[in-house]
CSV table of C-alpha atoms in Angstrom, one decimal:
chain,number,residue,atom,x,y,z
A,1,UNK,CA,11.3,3.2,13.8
A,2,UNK,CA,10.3,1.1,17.2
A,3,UNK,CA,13.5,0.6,18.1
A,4,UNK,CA,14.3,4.4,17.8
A,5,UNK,CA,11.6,5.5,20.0
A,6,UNK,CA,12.1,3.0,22.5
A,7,UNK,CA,15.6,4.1,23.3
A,8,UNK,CA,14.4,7.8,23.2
A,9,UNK,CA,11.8,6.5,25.8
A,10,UNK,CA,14.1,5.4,27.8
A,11,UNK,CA,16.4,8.3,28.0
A,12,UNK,CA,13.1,10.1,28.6
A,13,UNK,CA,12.1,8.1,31.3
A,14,UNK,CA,16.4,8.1,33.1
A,15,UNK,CA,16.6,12.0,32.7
A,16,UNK,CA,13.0,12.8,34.1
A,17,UNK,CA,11.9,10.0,36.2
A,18,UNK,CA,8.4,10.1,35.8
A,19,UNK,CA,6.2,10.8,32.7
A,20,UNK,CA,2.9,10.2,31.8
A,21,UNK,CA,1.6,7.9,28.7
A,22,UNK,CA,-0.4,10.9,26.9
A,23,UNK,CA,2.9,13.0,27.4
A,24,UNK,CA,4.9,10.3,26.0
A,25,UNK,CA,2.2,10.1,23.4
A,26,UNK,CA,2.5,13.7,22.4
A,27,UNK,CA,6.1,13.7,22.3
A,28,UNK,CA,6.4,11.2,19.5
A,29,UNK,CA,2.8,11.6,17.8
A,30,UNK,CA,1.8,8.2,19.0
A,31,UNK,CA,-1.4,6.9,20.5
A,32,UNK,CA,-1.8,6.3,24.1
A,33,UNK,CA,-2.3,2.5,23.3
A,34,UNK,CA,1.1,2.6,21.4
A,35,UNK,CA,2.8,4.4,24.6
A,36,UNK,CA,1.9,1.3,26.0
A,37,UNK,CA,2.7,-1.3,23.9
A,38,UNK,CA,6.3,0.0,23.6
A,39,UNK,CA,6.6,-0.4,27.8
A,40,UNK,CA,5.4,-4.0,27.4
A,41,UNK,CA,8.1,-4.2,24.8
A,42,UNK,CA,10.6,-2.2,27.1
A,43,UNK,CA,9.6,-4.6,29.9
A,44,UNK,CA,10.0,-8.0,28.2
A,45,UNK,CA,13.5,-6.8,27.1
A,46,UNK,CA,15.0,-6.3,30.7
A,47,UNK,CA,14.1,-2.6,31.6
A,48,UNK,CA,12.8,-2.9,34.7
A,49,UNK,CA,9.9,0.0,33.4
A,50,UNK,CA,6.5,0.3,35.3
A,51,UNK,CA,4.0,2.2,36.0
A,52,UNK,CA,1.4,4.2,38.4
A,53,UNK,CA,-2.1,5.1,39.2
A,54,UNK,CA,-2.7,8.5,40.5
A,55,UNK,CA,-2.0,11.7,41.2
A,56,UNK,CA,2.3,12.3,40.3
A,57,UNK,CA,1.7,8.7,38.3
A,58,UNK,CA,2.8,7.7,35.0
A,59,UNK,CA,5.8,5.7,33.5
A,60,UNK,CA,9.2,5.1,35.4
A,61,UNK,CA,12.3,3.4,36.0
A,62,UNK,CA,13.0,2.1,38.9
A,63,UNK,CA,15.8,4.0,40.7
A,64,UNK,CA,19.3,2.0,40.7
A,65,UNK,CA,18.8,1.1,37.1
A,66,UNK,CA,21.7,2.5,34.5
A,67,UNK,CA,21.4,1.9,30.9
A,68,UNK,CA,24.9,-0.4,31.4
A,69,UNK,CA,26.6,-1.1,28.1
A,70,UNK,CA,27.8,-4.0,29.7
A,71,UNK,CA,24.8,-5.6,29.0
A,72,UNK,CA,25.2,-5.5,24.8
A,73,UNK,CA,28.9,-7.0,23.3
A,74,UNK,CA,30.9,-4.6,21.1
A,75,UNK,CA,29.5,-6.3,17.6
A,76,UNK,CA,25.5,-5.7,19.5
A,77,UNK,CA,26.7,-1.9,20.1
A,78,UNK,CA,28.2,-1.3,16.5
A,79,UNK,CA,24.8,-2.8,15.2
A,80,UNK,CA,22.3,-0.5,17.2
A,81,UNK,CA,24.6,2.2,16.2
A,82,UNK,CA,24.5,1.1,12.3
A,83,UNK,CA,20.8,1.0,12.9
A,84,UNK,CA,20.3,4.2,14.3
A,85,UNK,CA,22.4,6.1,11.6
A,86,UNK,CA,20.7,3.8,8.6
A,87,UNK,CA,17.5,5.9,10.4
A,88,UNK,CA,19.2,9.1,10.5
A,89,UNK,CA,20.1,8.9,6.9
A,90,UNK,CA,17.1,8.3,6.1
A,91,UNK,CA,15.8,11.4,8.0
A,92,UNK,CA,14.2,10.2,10.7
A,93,UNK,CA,13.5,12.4,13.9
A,94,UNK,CA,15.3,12.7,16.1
A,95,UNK,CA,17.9,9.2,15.9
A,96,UNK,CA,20.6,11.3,14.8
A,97,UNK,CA,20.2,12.7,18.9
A,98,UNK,CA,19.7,9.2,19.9
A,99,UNK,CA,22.8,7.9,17.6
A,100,UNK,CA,25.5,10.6,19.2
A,101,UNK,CA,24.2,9.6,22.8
A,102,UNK,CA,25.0,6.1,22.2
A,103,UNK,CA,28.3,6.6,20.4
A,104,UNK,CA,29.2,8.6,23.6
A,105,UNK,CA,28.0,5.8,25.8
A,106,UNK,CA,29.5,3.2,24.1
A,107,UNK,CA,32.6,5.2,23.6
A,108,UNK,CA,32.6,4.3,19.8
A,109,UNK,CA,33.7,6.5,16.8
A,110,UNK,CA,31.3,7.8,14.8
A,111,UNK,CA,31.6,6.2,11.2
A,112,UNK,CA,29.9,7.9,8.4
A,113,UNK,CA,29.1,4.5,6.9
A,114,UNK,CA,25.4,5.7,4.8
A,115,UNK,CA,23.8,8.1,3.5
A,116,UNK,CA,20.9,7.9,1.9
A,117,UNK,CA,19.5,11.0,-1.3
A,118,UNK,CA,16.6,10.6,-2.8
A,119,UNK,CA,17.0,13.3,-5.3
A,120,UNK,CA,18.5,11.9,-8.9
A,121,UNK,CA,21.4,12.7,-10.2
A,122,UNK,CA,21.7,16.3,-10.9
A,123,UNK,CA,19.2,17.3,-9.0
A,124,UNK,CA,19.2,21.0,-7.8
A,125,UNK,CA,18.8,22.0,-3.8
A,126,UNK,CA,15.1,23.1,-4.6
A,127,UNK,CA,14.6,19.0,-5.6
A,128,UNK,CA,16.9,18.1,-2.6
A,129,UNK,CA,14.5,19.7,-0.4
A,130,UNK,CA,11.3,18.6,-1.4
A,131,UNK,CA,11.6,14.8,-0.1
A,132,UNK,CA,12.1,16.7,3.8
A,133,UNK,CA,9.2,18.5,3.3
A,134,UNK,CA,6.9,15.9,1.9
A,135,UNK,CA,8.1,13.9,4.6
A,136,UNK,CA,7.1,16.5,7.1
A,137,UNK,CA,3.2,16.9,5.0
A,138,UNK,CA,3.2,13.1,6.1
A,139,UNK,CA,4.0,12.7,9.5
A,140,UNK,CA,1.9,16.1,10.2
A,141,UNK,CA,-1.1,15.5,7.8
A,142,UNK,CA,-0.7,18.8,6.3
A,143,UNK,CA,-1.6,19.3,3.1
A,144,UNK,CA,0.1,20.8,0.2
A,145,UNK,CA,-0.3,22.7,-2.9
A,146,UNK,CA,1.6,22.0,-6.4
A,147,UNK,CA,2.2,22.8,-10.2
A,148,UNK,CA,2.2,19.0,-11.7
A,149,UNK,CA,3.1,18.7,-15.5
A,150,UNK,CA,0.4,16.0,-16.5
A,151,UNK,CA,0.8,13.2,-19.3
A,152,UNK,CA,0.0,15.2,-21.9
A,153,UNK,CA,2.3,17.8,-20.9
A,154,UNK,CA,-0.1,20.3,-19.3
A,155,UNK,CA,0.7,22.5,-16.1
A,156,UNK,CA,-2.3,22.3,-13.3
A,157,UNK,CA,-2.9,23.6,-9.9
A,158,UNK,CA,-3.5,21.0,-7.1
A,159,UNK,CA,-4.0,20.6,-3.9
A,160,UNK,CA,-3.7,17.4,-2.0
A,161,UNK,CA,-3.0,15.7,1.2
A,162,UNK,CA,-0.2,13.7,1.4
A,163,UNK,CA,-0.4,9.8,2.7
A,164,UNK,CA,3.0,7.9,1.7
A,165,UNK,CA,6.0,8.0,-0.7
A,166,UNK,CA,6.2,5.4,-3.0
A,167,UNK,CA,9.4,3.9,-5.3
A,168,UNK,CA,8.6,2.2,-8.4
A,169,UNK,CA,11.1,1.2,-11.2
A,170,UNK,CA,13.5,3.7,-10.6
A,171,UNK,CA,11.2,6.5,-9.8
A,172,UNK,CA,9.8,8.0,-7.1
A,173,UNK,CA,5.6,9.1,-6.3
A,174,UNK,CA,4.0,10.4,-3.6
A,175,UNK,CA,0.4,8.7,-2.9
A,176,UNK,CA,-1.8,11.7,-1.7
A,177,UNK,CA,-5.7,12.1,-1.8
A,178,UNK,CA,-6.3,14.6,-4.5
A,179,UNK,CA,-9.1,17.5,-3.7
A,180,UNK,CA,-9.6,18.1,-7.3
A,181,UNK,CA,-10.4,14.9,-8.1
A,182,UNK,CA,-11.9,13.8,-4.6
A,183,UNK,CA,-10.2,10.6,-5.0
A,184,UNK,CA,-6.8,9.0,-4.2
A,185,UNK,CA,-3.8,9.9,-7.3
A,186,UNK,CA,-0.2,9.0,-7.5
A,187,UNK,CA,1.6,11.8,-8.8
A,188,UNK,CA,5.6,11.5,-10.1
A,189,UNK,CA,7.8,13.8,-8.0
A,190,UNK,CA,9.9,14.7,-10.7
A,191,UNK,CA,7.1,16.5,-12.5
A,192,UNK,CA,5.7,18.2,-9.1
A,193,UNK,CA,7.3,21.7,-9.0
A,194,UNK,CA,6.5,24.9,-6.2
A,195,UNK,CA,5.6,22.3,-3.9
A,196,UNK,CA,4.2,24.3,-0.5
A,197,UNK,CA,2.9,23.6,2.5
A,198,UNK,CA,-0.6,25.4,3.4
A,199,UNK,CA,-0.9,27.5,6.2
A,200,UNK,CA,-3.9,28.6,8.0
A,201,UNK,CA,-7.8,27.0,7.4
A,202,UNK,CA,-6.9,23.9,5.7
A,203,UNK,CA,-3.6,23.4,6.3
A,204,UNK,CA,-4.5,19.7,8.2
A,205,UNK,CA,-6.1,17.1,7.4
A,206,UNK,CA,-7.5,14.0,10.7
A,207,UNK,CA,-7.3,10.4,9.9
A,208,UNK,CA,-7.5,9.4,6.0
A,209,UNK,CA,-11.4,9.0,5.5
A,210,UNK,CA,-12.4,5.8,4.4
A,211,UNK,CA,-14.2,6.5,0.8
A,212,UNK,CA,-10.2,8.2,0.5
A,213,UNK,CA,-9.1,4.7,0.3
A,214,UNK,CA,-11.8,3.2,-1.4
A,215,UNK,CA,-12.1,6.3,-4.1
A,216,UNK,CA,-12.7,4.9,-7.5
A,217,UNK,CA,-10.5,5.5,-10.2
A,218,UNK,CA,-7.5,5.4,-8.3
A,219,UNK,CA,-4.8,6.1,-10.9
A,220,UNK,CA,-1.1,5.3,-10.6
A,221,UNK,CA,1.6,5.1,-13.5
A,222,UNK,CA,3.0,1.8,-13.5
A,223,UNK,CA,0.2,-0.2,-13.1
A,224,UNK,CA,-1.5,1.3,-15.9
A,225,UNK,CA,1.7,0.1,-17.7
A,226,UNK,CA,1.5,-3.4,-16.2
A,227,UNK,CA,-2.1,-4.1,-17.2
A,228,UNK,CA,-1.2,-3.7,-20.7
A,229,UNK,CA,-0.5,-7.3,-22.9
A,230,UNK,CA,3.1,-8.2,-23.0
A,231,UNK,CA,4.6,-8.9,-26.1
A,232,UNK,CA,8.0,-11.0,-26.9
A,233,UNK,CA,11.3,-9.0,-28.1
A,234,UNK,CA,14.3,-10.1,-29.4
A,235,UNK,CA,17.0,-7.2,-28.7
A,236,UNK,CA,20.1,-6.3,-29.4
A,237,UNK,CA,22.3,-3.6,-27.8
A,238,UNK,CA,25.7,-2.7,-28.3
A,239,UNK,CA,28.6,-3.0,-25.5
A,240,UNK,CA,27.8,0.6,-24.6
A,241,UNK,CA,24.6,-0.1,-23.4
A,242,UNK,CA,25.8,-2.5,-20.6
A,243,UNK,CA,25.3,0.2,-17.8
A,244,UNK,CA,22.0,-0.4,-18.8
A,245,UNK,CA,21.3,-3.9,-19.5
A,246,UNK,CA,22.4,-5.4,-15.9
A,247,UNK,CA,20.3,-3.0,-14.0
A,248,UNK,CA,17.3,-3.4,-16.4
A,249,UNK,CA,16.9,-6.8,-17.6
A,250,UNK,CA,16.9,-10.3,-15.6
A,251,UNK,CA,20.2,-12.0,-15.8
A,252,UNK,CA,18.9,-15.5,-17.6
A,253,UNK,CA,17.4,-12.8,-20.8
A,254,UNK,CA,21.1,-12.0,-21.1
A,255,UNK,CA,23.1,-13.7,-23.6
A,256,UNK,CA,26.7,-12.0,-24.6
A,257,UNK,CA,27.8,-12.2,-28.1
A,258,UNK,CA,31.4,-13.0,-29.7
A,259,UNK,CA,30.9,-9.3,-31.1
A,260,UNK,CA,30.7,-8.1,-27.9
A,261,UNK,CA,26.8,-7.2,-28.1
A,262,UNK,CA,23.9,-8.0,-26.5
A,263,UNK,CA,21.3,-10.5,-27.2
A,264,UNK,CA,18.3,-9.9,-24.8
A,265,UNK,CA,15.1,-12.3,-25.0
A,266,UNK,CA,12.5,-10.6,-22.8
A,267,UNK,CA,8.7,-9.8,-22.7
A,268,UNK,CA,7.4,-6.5,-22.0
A,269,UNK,CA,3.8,-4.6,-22.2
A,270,UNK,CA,2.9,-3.5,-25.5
A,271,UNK,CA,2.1,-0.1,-26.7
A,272,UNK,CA,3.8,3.7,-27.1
A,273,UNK,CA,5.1,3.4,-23.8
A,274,UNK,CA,7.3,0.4,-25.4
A,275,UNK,CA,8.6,2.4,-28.6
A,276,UNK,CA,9.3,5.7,-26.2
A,277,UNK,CA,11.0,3.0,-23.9
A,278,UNK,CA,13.3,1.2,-26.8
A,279,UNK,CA,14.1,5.0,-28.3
A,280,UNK,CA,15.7,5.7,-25.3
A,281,UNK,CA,18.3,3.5,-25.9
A,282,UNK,CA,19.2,5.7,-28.9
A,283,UNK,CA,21.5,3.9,-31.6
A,284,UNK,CA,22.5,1.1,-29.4
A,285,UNK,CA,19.8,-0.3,-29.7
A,286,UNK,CA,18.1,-2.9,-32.4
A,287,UNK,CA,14.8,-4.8,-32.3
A,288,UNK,CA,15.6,-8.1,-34.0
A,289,UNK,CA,11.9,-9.6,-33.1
A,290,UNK,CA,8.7,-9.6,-33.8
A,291,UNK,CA,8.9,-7.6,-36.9
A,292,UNK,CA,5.8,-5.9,-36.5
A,293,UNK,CA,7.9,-3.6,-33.6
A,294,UNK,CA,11.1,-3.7,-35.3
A,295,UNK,CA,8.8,-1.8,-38.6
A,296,UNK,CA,7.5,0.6,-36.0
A,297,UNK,CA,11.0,1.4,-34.5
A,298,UNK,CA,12.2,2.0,-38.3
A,299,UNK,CA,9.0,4.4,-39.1
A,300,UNK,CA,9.5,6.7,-35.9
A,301,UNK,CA,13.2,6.6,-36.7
A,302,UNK,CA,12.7,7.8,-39.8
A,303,UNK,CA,10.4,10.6,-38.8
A,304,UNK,CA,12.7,11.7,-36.1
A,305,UNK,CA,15.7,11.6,-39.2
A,306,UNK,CA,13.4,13.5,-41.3
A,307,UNK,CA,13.9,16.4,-38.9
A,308,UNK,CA,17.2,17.2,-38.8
A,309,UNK,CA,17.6,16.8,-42.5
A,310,UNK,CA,15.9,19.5,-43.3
């Protein structure tokens, strides 16, 4: 993200000459102290950057100098530019304007070489859109309201202010300070639905108070998962289920069989989210130790059976 607003500082700093720190500040929601840090930086990398006291001072350039792509080889200019886009697909402001002024400069091709979703597979636009907009709730400390579809499958208002996005075993959460619950909560995206930004009194919210981040009670998903016991299994899954296996197990708890099957030796925390996990596997699946899950597996099996013969 430095490296991104650096360069934007600079073009800043070639096209208008003179700019002050709190206007440079404004521009890309920096503090003053950060303005100035990133000239340091600027400096100690060869811009010849300085700056002025008084009325008509600020930040400069000194006149003769060029941004001369002399100065980088052709692999350094096709890694800036990778970096640049890997921000742009990533939705970052503004590099995508950075990235096509450098290709220009450069006089390099533009190669569509990422592009990063973070909507599953699937997904409709409404879900597409969400991850821009909690993006923007971020960066502007705005706060938003939500329907979120609980654990034990109930629908509740909420409103909450928005302080990171969080990836966790193939999920995604944002971390937001729930008013609710005055305290902090880590709610799944995929169960957040009419997500909205508020508008008018309310809609902002200043620098994350401190009893925000040391709120008691501070629930997330997977580490109430992690704290349970783990247990030892004995698994095995059919060739079907490879897609699976490699992406979900470590590669020394793999052993293939002559059958083609899987033998998986693994340990994993105990309780239902353990049975709801191993059911997803469906019939290509089979607990082979300890016996005490592999009696459980056959009892919920059975009741799920009993259904559909009926």
């Amino acid at each position: 993200m430095q490296i991104s607003r650096l360069l934007q500082m600079t073009y800043i700093l070639l096209e208008k000459g003179t700019v002050t720190a709190p206007e440079l500040a404004e521009r890309f929601e920096v503090s003053v102290r950060t303005v100035y840090r990133d000239v340091e930086a600027l400096s100690q990398a060869g811009i010849p950057v300085y700056t002025s006291q008084g009325k008509g001072g600020g930040i400069s350039l000194t006149d003769r100098f060029v941004l001369n792509k002399s100065l980088l080889t052709d692999k350094e200019q096709d890694e800036i530019l990778f970096a640049l886009q890997s921000f742009s697909a990533a939705r970052l402001p503004d590099s995508g304007e950075v990235f096509s002024k450098l290709s220009s400069l450069f006089r390099k091709n533009s190669t569509s070489w990422i592009e990063v979703d973070f909507s599953p597979w699937g997904s409709g636009l409404k879900q597409k859109e969400l991850y821009p907009l909690l993006k923007q709730a971020i960066l502007e400390r705005k706060v938003i309201s939500f329907t979120y579809l609980d654990g034990a499958g109930e629908q509740k208002s909420r409103r909450a202010a928005p302080l990171k996005l969080l990836f966790k075993d193939r999920a995604w959460y944002v971390e937001a300070y729930s008013f609710e619950k005055a305290a902090l909560r880590t709610f799944k995206i995929t169960r957040m639905s009419n997500v909205r930004l508020i508008e008018g009194d309310g809609a902002h919210f200043l620098e994350p108070q401190q009893e925000w981040m040391e709120s008691s009670g501070t629930y997330r998903e997977e580490i109430k998962v992690n704290e349970m016991p783990r247990i030892p299994l004995v698994l095995k899954i059919d060739p079907a289920g490879a897609y699976r296996i490699v992406d979900e197990f470590r590669e020394e708890d793999i052993l293939k069989q002559e059958d083609g099957s899987f033998r998986i030796t693994t340990d994993m925390p105990s309780g239902e989210w353990l049975i709801q996990y191993l059911l997803s596997y469906g019939d290509l699946l089979e607990v082979m130790e300890p016996g005490a899950v592999r009696l459980e597996m056959k009892t919920r099996t059975a009741k799920m059976a009993k259904k559909y013969l009926r």
